PDB file of C-alpha atoms in Angstrom:
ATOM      1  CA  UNK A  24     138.820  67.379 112.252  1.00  0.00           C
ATOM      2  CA  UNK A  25     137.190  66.030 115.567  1.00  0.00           C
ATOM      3  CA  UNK A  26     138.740  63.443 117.320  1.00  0.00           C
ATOM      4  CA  UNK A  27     137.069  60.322 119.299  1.00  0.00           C
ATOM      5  CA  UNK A  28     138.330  62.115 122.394  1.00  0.00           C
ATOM      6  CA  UNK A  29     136.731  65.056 121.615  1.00  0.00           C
ATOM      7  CA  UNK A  30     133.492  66.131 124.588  1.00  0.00           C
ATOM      8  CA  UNK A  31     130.932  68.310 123.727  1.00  0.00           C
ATOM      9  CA  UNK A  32     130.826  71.486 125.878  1.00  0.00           C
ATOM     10  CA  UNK A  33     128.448  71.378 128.644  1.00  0.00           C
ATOM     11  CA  UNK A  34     125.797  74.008 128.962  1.00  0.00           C
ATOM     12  CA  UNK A  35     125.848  76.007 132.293  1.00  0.00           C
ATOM     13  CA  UNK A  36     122.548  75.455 134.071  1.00  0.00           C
ATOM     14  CA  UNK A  37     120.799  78.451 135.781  1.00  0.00           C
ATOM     15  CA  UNK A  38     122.753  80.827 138.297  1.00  0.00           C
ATOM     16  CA  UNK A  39     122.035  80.976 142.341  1.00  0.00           C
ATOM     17  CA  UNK A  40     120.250  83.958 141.516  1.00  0.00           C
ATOM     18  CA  UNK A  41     117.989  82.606 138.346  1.00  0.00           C
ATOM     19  CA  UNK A  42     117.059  79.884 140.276  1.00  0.00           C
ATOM     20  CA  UNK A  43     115.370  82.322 143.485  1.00  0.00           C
ATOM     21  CA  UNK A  44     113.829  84.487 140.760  1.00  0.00           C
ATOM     22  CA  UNK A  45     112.429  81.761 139.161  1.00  0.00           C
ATOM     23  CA  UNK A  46     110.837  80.706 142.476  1.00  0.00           C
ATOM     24  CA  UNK A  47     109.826  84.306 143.285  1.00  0.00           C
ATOM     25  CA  UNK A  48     107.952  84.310 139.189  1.00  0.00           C
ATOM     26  CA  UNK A  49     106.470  81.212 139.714  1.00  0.00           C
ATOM     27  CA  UNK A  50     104.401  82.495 142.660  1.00  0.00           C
ATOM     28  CA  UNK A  51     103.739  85.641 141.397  1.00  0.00           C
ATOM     29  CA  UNK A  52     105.479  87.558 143.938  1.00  0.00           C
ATOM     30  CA  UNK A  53     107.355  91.032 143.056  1.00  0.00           C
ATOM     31  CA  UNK A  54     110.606  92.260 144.556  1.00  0.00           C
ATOM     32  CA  UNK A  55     109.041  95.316 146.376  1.00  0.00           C
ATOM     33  CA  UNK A  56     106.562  92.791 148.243  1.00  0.00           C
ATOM     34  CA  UNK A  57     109.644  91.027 149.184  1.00  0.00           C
ATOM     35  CA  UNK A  58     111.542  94.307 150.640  1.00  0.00           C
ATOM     36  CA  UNK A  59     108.630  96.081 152.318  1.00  0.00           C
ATOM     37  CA  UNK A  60     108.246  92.114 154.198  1.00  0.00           C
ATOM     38  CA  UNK A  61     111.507  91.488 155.062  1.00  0.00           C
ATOM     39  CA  UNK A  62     113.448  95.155 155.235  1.00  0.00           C
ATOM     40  CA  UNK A  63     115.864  94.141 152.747  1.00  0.00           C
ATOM     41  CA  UNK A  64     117.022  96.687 150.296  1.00  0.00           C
ATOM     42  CA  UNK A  65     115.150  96.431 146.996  1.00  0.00           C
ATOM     43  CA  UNK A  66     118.572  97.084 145.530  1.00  0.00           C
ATOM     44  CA  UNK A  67     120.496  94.204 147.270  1.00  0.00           C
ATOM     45  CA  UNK A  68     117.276  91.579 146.764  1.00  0.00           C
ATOM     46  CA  UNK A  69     117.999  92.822 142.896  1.00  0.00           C
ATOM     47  CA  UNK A  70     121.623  92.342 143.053  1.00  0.00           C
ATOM     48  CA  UNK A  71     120.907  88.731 144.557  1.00  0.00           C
ATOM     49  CA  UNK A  72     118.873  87.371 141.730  1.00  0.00           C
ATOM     50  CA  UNK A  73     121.948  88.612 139.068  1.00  0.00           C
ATOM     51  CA  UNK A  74     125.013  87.337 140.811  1.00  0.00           C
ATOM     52  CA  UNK A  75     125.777  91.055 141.079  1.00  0.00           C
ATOM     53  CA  UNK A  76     128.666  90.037 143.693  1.00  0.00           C
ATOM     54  CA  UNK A  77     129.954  94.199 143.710  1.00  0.00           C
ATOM     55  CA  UNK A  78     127.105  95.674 144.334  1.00  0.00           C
ATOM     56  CA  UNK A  79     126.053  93.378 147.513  1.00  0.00           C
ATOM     57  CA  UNK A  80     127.979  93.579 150.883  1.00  0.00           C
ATOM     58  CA  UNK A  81     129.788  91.680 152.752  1.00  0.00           C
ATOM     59  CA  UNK A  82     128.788  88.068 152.636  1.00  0.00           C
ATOM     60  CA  UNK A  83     127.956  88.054 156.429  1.00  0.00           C
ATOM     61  CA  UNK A  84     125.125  90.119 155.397  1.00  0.00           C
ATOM     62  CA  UNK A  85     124.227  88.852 152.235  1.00  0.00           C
ATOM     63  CA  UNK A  86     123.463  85.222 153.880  1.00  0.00           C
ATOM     64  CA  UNK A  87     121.219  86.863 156.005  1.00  0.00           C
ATOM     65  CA  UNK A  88     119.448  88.289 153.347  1.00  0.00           C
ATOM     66  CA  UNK A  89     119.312  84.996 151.433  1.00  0.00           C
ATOM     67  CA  UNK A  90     117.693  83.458 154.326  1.00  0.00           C
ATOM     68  CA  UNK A  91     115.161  85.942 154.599  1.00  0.00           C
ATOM     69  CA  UNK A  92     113.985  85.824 151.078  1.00  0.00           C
ATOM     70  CA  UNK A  93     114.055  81.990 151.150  1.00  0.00           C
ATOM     71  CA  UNK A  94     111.642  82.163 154.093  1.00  0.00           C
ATOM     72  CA  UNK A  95     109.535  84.702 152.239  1.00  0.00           C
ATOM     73  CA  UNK A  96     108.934  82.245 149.550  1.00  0.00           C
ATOM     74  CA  UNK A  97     108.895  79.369 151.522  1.00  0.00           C
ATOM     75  CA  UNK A  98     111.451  77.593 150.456  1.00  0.00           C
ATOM     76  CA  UNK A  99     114.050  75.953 153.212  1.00  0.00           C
ATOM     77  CA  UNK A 100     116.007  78.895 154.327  1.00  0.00           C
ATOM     78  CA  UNK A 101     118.988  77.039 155.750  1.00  0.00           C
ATOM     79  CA  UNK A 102     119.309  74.762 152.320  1.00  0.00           C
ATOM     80  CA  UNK A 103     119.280  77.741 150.253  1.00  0.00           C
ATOM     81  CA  UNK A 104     122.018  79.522 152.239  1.00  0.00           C
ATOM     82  CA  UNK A 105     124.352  76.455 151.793  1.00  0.00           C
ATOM     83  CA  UNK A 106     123.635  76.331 148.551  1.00  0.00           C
ATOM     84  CA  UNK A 107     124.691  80.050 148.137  1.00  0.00           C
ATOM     85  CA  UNK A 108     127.814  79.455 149.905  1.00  0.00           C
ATOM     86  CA  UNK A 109     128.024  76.851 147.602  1.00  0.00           C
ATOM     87  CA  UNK A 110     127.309  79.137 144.908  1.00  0.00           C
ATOM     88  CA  UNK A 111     130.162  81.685 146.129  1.00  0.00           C
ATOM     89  CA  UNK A 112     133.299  78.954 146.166  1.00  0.00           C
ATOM     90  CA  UNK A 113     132.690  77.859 142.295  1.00  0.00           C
ATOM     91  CA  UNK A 114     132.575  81.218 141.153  1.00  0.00           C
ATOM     92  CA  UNK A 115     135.638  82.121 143.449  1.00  0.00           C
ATOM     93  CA  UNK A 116     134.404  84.524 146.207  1.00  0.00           C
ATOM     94  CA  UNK A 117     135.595  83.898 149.270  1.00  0.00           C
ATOM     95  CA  UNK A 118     132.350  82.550 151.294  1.00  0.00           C
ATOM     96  CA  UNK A 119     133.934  83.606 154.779  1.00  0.00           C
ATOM     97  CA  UNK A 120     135.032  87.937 156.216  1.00  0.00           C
ATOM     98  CA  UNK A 121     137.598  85.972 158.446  1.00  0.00           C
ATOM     99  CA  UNK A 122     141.522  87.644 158.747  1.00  0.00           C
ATOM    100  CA  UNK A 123     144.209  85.301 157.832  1.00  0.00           C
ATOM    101  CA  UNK A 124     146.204  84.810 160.619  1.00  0.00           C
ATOM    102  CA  UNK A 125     149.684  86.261 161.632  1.00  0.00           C
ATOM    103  CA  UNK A 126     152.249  83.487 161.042  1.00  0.00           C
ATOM    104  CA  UNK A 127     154.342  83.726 164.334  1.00  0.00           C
ATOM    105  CA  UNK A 128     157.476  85.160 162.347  1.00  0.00           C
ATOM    106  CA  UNK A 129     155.304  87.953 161.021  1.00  0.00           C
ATOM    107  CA  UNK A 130     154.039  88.825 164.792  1.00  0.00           C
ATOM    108  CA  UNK A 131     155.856  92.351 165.698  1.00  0.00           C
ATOM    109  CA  UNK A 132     157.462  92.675 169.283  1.00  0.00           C
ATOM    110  CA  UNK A 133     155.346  93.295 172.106  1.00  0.00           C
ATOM    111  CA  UNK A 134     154.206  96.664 173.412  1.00  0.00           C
ATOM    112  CA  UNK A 135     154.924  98.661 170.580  1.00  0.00           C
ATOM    113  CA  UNK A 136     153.286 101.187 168.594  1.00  0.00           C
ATOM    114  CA  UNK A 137     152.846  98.763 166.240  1.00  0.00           C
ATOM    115  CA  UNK A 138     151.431  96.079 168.388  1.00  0.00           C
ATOM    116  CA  UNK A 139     148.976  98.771 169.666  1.00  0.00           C
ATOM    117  CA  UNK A 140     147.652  99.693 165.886  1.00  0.00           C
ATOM    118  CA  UNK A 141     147.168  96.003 164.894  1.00  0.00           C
ATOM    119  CA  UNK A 142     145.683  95.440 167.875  1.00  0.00           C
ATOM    120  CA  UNK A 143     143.128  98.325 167.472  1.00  0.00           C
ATOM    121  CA  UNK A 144     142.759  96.705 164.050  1.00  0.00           C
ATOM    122  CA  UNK A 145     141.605  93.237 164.780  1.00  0.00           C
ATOM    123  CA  UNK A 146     138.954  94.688 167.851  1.00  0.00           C
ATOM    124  CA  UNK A 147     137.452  97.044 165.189  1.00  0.00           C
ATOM    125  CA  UNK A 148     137.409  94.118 162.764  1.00  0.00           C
ATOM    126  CA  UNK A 149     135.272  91.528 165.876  1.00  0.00           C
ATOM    127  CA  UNK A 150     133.188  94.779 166.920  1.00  0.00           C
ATOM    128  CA  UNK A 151     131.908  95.230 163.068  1.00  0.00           C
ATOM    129  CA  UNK A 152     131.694  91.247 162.318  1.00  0.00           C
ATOM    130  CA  UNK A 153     129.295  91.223 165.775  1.00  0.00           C
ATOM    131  CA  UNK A 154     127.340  94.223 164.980  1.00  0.00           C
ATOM    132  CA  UNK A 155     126.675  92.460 161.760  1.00  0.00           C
ATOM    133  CA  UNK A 156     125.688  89.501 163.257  1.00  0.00           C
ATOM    134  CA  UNK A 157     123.914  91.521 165.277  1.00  0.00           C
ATOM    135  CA  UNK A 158     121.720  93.349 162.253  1.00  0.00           C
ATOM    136  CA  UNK A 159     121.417  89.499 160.966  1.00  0.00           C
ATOM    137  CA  UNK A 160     119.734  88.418 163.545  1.00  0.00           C
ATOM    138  CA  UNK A 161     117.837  92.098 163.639  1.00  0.00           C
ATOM    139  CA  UNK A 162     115.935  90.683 160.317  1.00  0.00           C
ATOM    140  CA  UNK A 163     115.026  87.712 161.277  1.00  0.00           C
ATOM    141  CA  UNK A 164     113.047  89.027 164.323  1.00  0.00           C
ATOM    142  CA  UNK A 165     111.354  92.165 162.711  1.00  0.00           C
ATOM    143  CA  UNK A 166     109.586  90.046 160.756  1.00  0.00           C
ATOM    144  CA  UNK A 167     106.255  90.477 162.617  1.00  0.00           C
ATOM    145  CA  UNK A 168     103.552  88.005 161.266  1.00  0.00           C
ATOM    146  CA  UNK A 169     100.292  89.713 160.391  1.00  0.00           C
ATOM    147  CA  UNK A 170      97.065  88.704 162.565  1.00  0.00           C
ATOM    148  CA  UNK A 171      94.866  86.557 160.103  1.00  0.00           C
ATOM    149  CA  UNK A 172      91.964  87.872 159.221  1.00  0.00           C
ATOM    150  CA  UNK A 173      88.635  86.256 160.606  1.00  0.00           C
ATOM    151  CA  UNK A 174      86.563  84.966 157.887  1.00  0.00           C
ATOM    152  CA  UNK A 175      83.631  87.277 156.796  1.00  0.00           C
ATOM    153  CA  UNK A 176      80.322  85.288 157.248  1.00  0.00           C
ATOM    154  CA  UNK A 177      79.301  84.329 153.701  1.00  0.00           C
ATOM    155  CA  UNK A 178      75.397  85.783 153.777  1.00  0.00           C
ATOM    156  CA  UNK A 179      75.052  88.573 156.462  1.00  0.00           C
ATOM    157  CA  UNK A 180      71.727  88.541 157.803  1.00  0.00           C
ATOM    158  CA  UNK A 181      69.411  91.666 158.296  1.00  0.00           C
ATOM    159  CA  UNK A 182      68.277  92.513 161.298  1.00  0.00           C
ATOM    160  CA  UNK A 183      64.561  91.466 160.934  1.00  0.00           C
ATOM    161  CA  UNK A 184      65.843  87.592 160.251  1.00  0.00           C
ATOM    162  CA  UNK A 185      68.338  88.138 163.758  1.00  0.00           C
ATOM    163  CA  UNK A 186      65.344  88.926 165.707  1.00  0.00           C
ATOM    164  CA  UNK A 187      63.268  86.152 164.741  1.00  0.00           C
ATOM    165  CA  UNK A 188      62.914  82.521 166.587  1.00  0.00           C
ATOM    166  CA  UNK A 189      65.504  79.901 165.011  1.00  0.00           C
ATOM    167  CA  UNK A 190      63.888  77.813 162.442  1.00  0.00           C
ATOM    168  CA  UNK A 191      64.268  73.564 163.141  1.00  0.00           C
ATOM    169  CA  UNK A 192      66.767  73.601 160.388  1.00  0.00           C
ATOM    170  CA  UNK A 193      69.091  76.259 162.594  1.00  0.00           C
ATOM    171  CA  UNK A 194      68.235  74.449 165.788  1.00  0.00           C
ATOM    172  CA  UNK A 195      69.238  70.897 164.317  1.00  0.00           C
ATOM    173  CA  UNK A 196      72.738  71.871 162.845  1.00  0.00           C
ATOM    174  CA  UNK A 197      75.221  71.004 165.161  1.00  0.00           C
ATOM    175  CA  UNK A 198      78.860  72.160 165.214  1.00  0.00           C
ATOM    176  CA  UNK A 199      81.233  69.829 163.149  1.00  0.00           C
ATOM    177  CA  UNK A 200      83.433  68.032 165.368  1.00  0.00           C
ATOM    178  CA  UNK A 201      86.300  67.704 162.338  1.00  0.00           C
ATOM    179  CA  UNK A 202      86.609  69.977 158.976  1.00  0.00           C
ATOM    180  CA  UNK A 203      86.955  68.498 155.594  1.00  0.00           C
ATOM    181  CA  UNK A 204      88.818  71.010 152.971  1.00  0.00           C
ATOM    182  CA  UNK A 205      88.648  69.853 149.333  1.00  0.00           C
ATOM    183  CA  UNK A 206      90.501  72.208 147.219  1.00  0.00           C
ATOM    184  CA  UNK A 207      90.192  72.303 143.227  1.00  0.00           C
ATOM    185  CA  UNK A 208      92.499  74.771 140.867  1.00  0.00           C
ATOM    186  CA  UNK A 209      90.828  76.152 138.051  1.00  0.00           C
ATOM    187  CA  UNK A 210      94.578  78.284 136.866  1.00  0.00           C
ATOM    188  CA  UNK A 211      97.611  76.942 137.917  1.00  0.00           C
ATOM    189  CA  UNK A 212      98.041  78.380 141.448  1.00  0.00           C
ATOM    190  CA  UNK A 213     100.550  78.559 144.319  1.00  0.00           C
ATOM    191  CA  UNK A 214      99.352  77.428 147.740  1.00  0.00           C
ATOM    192  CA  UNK A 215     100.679  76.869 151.290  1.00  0.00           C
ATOM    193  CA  UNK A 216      98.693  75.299 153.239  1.00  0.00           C
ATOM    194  CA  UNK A 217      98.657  73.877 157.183  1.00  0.00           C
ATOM    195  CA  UNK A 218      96.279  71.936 159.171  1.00  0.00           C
ATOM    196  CA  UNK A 219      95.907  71.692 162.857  1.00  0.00           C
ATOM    197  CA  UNK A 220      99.810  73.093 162.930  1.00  0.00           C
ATOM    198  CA  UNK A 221     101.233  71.499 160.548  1.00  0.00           C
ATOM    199  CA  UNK A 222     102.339  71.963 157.347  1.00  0.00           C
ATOM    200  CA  UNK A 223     100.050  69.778 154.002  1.00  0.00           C
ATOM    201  CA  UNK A 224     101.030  71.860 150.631  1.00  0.00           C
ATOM    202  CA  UNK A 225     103.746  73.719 149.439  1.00  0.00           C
ATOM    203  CA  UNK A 226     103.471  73.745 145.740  1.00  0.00           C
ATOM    204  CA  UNK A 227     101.858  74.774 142.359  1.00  0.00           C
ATOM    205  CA  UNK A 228      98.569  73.372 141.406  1.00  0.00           C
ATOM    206  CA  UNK A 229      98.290  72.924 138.077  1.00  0.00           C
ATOM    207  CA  UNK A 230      94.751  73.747 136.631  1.00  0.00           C
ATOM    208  CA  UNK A 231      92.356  70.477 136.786  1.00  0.00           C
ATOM    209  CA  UNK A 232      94.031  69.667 139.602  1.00  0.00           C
ATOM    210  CA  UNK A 233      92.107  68.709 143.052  1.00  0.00           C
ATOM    211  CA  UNK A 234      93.040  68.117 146.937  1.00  0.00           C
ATOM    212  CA  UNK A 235      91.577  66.944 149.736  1.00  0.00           C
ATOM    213  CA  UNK A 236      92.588  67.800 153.649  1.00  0.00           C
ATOM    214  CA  UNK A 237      90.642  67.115 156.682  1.00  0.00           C
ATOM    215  CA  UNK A 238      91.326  69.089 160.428  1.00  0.00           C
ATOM    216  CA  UNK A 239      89.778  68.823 163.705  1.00  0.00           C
ATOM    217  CA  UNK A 240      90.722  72.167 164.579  1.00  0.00           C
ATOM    218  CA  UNK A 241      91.603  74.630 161.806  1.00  0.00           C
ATOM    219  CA  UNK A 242      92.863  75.343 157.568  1.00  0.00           C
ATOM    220  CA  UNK A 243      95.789  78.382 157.629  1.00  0.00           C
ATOM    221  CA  UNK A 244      96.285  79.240 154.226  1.00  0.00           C
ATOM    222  CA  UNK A 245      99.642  80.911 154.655  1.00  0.00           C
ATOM    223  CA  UNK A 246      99.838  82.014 151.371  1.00  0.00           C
ATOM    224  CA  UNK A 247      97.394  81.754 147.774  1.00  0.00           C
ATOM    225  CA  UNK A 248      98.771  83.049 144.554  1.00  0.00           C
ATOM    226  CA  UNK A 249      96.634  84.099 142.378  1.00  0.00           C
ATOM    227  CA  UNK A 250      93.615  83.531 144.444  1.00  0.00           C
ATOM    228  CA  UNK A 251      91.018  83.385 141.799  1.00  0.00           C
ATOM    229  CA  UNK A 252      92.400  80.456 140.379  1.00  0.00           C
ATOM    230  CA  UNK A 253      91.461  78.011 142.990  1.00  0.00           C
ATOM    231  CA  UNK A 254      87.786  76.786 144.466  1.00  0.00           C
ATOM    232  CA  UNK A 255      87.512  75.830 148.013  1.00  0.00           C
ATOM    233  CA  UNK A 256      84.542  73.827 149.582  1.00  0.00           C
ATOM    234  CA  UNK A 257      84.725  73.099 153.357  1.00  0.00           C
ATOM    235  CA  UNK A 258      82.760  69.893 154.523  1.00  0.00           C
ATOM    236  CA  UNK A 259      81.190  70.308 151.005  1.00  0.00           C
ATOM    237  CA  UNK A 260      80.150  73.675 150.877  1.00  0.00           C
ATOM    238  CA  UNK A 261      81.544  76.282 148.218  1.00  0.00           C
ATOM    239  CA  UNK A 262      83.066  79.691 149.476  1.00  0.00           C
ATOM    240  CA  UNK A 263      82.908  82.465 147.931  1.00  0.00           C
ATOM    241  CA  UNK A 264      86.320  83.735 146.066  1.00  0.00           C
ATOM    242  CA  UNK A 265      88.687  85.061 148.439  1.00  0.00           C
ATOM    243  CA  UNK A 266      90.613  87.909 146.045  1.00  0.00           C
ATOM    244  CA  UNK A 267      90.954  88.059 142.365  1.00  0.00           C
ATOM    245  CA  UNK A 268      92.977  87.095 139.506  1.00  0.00           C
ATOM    246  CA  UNK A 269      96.945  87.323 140.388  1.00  0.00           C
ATOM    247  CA  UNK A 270      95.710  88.783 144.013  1.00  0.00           C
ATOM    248  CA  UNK A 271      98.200  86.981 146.559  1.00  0.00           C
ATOM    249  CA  UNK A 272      96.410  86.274 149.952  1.00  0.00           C
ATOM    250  CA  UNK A 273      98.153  85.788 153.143  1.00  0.00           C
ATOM    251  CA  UNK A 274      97.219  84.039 156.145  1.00  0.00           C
ATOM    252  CA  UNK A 275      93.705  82.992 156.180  1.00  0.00           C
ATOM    253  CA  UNK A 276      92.387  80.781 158.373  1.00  0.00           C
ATOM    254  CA  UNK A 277      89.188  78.749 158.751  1.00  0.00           C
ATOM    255  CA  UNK A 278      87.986  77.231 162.231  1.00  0.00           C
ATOM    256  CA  UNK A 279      85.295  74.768 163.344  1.00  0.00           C
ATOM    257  CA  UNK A 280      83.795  77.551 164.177  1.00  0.00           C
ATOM    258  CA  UNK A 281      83.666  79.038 160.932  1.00  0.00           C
ATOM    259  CA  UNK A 282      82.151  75.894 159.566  1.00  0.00           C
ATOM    260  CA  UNK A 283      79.230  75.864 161.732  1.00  0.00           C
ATOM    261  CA  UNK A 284      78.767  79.604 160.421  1.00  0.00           C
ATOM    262  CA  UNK A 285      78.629  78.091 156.970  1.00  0.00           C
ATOM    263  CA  UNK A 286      76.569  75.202 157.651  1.00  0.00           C
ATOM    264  CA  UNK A 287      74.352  77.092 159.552  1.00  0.00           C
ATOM    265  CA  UNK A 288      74.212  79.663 156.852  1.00  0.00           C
ATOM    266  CA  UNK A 289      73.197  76.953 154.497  1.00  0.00           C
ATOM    267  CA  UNK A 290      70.467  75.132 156.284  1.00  0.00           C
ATOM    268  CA  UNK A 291      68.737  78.963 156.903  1.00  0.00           C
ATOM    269  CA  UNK A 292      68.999  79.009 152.729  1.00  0.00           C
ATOM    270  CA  UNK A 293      68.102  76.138 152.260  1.00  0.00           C
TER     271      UNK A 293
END
């Protein structure tokens, strides 16, 4: 017989690790994109996503590869690795490699063998703990940011049309002086986006879904998943698909420059 007193169980939500593969899913990102980007073992990002706590090292090193994933996805690195920590003390792994120290009673005399050993100990322990530290920090800077690629002129011209005078409608287009980006989602699609610098979008479009952005210098799509899900226009004219379906792209950026090009492009067309 149940009693008044009596609470139903609460269900565990998802782990540390469900939650970043969750993340990684949603933008269509695999684990071996993640590696070959970051230089973290395949085998620890793996052991990461199922709490596999004996299979990853210490957690000096772990952290470091928390952060580094979290960046990858672009997610807040420094919130996710408090949140592993976090993560650590509930299931009862000790979050810190730190010695306990020598309660002054325990301390052996001085200059003795035994002195010597422990002391040998404790340097061996700071010299590893720093050349971790060390290979944390190694990580973090490897990471070397590809160039973007320029954009790819949307008609190319043959050489006969190069040669010939400008028509009034190439003479009378003027560069922009700002850009106006209106993005639409035809599949749901994961986009970060920044303008002049800074950062707009950081989400999932859902399909139907439409932004606008305007820029007086340039659009830096850091990353698109699945870039045939989305339609861009700049200052109302449509470009051409950048990739295909589930194709992520990666730093692509669009100038004032590139807009004349495309308005240019247009009035020649038109």
């Amino acid at each position: 017989m149940t009693s008044d007193n009596d609470v139903p169980p609460v269900k565990p939500g998802p782990s540390f690790g469900e939650e970043l593969r969750k993340e990684r899913e949603i933008r269509g990102i695999s684990l071996a994109e993640i590696a070959e980007a970051t230089k973290v073992s395949k085998r620890f990002l793996g052991a990461i996503e199922n709490d596999d706590f004996a299979t990853l090292p210490a957690p000096v090193f772990t952290r470091g590869f928390v952060r580094e994933y979290a960046r990858y996805l672009g997610l807040n690195a420094e919130e996710m690795v408090t949140r592993y920590a976090h993560f650590l003390d509930a299931q009862g792994h000790a979050v810190e490699d730190d010695p306990l120290p020598l309660k002054s009673s325990d301390k052996p005399p001085r200059h003795t063998k035994g002195s010597d050993s422990r002391r040998s100990l404790i340097i061996g322990g700071i010299v590893l703990l720093l050349i971790g530290l060390v290979a944390t920090g190694w990580f973090v800077n490897s990471r070397v940011r590809s160039p973007a690629p320029a954009i790819a002129p949307v008609i190319s011209e043959p050489a006969a049309v190069a040669e010939r005078s400008p028509s009034p409608a190439e003479t009378g287009t003027e560069a922009p002086e700002r850009m106006s980006l209106n993005i639409e989602a035809v599949q749901d699609v994961w986009i970060v986006l920044h303008a002049d610098g800074q950062r707009v979008l950081s989400g999932t479009m859902r399909a139907g879904e439409e932004r606008s952005f305007d820029a007086s210098e340039q659009f830096e799509f850091e990353t698109i998943g699945n870039a045939r899900g989305v339609t861009l226009s700049i200052n109302g004219i449509e470009l051409p698909p950048l990739g295909e379906g589930g194709q992520v792209i990666r730093n692509r950026v669009f100038t004032l420059e590139d807009a004349g090009t495309l308005m240019r492009t247009q009035a020649t067309s038109s």
